[in-house]
Coordinates of C-alpha atoms in Angstrom, one line a residue:
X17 CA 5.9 24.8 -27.5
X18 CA 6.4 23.8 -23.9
X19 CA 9.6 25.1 -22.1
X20 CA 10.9 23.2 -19.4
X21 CA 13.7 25.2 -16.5
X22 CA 14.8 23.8 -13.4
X23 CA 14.2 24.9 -10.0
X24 CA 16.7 25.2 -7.1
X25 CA 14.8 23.0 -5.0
X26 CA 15.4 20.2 -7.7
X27 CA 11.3 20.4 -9.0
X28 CA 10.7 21.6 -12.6
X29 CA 7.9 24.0 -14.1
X30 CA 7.1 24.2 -17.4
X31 CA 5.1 27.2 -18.7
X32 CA 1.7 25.7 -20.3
X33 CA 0.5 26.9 -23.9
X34 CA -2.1 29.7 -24.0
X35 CA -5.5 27.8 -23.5
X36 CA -3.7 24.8 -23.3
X37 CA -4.6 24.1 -19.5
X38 CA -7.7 25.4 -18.7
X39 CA -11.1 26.4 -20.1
X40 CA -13.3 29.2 -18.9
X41 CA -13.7 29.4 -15.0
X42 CA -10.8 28.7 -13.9
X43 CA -10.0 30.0 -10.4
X44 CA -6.6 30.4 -11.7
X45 CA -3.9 32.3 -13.2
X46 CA -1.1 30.6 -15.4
X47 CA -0.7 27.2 -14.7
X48 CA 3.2 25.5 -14.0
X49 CA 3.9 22.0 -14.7
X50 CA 5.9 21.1 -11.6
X51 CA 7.5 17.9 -10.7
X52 CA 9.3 16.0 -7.5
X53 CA 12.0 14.5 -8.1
X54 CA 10.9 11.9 -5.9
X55 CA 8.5 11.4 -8.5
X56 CA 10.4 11.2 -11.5
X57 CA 9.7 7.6 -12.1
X58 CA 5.9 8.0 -12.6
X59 CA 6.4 11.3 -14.3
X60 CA 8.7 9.0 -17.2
X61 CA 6.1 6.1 -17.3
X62 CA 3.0 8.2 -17.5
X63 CA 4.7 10.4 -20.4
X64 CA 5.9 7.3 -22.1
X65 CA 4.7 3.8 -23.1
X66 CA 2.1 3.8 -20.2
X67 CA 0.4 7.1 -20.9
X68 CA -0.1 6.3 -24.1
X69 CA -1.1 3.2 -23.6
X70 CA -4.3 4.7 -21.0
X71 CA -4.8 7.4 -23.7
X72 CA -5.3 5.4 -26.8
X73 CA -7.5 2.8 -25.2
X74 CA -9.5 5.3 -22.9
X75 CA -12.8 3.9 -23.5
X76 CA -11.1 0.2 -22.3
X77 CA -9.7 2.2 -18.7
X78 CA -13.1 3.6 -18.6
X79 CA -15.2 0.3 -19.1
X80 CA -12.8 -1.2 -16.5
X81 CA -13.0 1.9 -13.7
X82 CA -16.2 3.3 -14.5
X83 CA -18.0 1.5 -11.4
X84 CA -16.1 3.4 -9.4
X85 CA -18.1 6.9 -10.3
X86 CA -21.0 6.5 -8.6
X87 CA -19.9 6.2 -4.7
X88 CA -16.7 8.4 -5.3
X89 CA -19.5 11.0 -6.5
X90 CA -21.6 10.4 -3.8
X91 CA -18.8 10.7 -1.4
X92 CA -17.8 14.0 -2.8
X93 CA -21.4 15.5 -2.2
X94 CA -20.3 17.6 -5.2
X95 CA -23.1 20.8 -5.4
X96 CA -23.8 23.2 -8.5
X97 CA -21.3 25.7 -7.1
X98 CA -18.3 23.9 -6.0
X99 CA -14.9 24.4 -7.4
X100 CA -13.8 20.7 -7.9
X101 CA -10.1 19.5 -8.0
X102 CA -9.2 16.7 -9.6
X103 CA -6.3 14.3 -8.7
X104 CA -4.4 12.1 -11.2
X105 CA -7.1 12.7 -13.8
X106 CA -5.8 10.8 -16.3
X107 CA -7.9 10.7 -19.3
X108 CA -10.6 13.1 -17.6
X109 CA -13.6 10.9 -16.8
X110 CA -14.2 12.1 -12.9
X111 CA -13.2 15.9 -14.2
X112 CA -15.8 15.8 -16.9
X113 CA -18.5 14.4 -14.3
X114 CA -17.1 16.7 -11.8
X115 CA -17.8 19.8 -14.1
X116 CA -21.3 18.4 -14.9
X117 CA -22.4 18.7 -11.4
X118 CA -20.3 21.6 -10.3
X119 CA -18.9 25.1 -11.0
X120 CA -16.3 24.5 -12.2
X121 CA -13.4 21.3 -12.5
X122 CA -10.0 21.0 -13.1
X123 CA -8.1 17.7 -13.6
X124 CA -4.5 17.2 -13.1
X125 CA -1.7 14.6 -14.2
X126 CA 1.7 14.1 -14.8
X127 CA 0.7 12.4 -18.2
X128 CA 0.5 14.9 -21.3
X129 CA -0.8 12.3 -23.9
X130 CA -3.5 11.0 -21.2
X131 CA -4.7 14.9 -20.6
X132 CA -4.4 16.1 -24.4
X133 CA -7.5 12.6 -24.7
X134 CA -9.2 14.7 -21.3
X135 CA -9.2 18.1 -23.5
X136 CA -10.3 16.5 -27.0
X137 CA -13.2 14.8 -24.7
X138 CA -14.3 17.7 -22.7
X139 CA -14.7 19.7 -26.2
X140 CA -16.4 16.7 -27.6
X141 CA -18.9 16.8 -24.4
X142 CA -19.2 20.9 -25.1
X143 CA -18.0 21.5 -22.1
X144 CA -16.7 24.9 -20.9
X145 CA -16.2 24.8 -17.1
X146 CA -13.8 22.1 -17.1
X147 CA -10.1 22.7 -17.6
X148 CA -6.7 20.1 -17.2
X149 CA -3.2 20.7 -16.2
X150 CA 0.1 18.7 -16.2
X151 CA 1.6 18.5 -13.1
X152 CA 2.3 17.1 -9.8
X153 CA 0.0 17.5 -7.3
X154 CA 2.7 16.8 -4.6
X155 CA 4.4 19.8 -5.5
X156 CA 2.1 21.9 -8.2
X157 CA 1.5 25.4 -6.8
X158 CA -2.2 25.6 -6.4
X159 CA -3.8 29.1 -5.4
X160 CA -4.7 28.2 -1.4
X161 CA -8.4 27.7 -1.2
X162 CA -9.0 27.2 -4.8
X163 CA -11.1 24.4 -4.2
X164 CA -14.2 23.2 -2.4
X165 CA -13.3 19.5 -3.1
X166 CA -10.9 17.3 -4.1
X167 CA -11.5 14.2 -5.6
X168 CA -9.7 10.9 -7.1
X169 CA -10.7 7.8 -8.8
X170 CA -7.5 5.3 -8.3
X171 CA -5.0 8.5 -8.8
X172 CA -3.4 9.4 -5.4
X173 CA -1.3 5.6 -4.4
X174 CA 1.9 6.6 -6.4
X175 CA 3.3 9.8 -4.6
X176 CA 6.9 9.4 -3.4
X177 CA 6.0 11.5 0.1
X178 CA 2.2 11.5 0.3
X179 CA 1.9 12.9 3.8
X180 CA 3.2 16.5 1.9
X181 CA 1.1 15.2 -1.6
X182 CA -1.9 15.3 0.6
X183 CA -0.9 18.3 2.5
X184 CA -0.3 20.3 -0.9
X185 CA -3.7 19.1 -1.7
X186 CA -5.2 20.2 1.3
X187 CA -3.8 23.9 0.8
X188 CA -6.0 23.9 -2.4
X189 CA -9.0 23.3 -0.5
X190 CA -11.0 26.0 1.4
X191 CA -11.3 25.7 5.1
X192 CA -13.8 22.8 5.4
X193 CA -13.4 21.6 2.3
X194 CA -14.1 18.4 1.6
X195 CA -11.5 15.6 -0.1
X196 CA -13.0 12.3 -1.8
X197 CA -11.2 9.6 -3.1
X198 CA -11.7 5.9 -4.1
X199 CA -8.1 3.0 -4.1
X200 CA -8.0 -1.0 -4.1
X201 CA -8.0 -2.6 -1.0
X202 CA -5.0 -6.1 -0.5
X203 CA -5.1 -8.1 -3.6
X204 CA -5.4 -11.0 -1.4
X205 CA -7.9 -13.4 -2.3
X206 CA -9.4 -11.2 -5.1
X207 CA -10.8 -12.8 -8.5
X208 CA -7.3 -10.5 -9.5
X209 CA -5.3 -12.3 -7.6
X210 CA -6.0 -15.7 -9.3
X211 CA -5.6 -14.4 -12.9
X212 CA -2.3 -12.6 -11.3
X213 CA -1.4 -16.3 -10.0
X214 CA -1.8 -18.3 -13.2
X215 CA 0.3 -15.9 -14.9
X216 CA 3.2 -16.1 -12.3
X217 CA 3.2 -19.9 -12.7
X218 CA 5.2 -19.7 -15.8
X219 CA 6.3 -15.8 -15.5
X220 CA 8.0 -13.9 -12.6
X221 CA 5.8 -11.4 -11.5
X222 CA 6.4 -9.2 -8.1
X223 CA 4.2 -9.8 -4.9
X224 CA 2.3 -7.2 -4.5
X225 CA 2.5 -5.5 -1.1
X226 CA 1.2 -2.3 0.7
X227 CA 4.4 -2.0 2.1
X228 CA 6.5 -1.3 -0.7
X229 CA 6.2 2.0 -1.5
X230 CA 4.4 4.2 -3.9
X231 CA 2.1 2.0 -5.7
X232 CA -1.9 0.9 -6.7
X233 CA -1.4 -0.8 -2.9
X234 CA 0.3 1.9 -0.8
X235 CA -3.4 3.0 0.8
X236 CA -4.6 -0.5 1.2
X237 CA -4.3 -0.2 4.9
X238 CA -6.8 1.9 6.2
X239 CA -5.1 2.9 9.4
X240 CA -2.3 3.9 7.6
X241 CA -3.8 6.2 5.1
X242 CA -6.0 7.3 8.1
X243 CA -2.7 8.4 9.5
X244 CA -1.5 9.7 6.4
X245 CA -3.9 12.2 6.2
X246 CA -4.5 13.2 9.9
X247 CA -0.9 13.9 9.6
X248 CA -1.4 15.9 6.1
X249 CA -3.4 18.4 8.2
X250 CA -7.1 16.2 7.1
X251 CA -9.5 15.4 9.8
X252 CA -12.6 13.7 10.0
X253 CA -11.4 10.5 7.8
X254 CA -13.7 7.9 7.2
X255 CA -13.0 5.0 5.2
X256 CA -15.5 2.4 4.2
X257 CA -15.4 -0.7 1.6
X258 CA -17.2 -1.1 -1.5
X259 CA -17.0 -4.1 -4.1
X260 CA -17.3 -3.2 -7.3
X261 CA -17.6 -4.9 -10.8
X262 CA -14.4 -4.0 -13.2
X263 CA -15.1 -5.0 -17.3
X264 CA -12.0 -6.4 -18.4
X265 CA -12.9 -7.5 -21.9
X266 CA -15.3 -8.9 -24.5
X267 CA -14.2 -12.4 -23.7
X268 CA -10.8 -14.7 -21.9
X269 CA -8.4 -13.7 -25.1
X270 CA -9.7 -10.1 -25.5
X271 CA -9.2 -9.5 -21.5
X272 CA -5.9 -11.6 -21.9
X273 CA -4.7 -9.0 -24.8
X274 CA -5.3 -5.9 -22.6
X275 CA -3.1 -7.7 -20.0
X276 CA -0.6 -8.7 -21.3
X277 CA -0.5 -4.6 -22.8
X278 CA -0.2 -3.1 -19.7
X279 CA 2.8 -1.1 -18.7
X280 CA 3.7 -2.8 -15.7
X281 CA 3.0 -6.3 -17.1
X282 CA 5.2 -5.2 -20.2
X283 CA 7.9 -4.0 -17.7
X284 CA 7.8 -7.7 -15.4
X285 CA 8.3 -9.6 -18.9
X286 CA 10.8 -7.6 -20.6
X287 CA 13.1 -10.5 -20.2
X288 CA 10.8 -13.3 -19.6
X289 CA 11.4 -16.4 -22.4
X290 CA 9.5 -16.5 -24.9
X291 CA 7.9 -19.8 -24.1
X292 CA 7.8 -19.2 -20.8
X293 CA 5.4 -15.7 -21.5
X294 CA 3.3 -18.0 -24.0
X295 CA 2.5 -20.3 -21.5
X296 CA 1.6 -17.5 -19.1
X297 CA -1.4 -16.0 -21.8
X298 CA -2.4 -19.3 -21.9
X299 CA -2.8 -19.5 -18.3
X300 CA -4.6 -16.0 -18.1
X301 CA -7.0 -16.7 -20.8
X302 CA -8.1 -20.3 -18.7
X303 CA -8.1 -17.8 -15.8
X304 CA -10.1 -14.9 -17.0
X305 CA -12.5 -17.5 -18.6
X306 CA -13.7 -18.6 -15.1
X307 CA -15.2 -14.6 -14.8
X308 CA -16.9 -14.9 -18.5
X309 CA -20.5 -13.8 -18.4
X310 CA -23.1 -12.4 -21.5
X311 CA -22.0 -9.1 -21.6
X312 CA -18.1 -9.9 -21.1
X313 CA -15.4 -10.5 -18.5
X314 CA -16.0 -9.2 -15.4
X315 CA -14.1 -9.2 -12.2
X316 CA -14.9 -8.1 -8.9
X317 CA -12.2 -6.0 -6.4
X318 CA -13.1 -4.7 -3.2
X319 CA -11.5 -0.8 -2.8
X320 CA -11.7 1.9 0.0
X321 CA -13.9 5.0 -0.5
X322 CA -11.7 7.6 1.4
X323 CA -13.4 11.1 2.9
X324 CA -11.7 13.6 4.8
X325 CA -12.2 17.3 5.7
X326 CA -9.5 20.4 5.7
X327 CA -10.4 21.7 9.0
X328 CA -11.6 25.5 9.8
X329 CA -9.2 27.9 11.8

């Protein structure tokens, strides 16, 4: 059993069951779920309906992210000795890979039923230098200097302040260590956007907008997040575009389904009539038919791939 106490500066920790969090190799002691308040939003959605949502289809959220591995790797330069940190881990794809080519990994999220999927995968995978923790990494107290890298695949968009997420984040690394991370560029003009845009036809949906806060678009300007992190304490950020291929179903009704099951699509049509939402999945599944190929619907989005170093004293 988890107990949960609150802090006086408003955060929460909540001791973790004994082997619970971590596996062996850990560079730390006992692990504290901690949360902003700031950030109390995504901690309910990821621990309700949405987290279970990402847990129970995790081999879906894999098929559509997995393209995303290969230059998020590459940008982390990950080596058989680092100590690898990973942000938002979700289901624990990046941390399992992480462990492979490091020391040691350890994924972290604010969703339990999303990281209870990372553990029962990393024992399926036999592996015993990987370890997972719920928390937030705007807050969580990580040892300083834990880590040689940080990385994120589409997990570090949806902190309240991220100027102190990334500066937190940057206390976990050693001097010169090295952060990685991958996010969507503008939705504007992307195969996205039109499926997006036949649905909101017949359905309200919001506009999405890098300027609206904590969200999958709050890095999509580059000299923004550049300034993010110079002012987190980063330096040395580069950030370079990559279009990648994202799998969003067998075929226009399968990719339609998964949709139309998303948590924030669920949350825009909560009150949406009836006929009007019908009409939308009609629309989506003419939509997503346009991307059909052999092996299934596939969409392509253009992200940033994000490197930055913690500077030496």
């Amino acid at each position: 059993m988890q107990e949960r106490v609150s802090c006086g500066d408003g955060t929460h920790k909540m001791s973790l069951p004994a082997g619970s969090s971590q596996s062996n190799g850990s560079p730390h002691g006992t692990m504290e779920y901690m949360t902003s308040p700031d950030n109390s939003a995504q901690a309910e959605a990821w621990n309700g309906y949405e987290g279970r949502h990402w847990a129970e289809r995790q081999r879906r959220y894999d098929a559509l992210n997995d393209a995303a591995n290969e230059p998020l790797l590459e940008a982390a330069r990950i080596t058989g000795t680092d100590r690898v940190l990973d942000i938002g881990c979700g289901n624990g794809r990046i941390t399992r890979l992480a462990a492979r080519a490091g020391a040691y990994a350890l994924g972290v999220d604010l969703s339990a039923p999303m990281l209870e999927r990372a553990r029962v995968s990393a024992q399926a995978e036999r592996l015993d230098n990987v370890g997972f923790a719920q928390g937030d990494a705007q807050v969580y107290a990580f040892d300083s200097g834990a880590f040689d890298v940080a990385v994120s695949r589409f997990g570090v968009m949806f902190f309240a302040d991220p100027v102190a997420a990334f500066a937190n984040i940057g206390r976990a690394l050693r001097p010169g260590g090295r952060l990685a991370f991958i996010c969507p560029q503008d939705f504007s003009g992307s195969e996205q956007a039109t499926v997006f845009a036949a649905v909101a036809r017949h359905v309200q949906l919001p506009q999405p907008s890098a300027d609206a806060g904590p969200g999958s678009l709050s890095l999509a300007d580059p000299e923004h997040t550049a300034r993010v992190l110079t002012d987190a304490g980063f330096r040395e950020v580069v950030v370079s575009g990559v279009e990648l291929p994202h799998e969003w179903g067998k075929d226009a009704e399968d990719a339609t389904g998964f949709l139309f099951g998303w948590g924030p699509m669920q949350h825009w049509l909560r009150d949406a009539d009836p006929a009007a939402e019908a009409r939308a999945r009609e629309a989506a599944v003419e939509a997503f038919r346009t991307y059909e190929t052999a092996s299934g619907v596939r969409l392509t989005a253009a992200h940033w791939v994000v490197t930055a170093l913690r500077p030496t004293p």
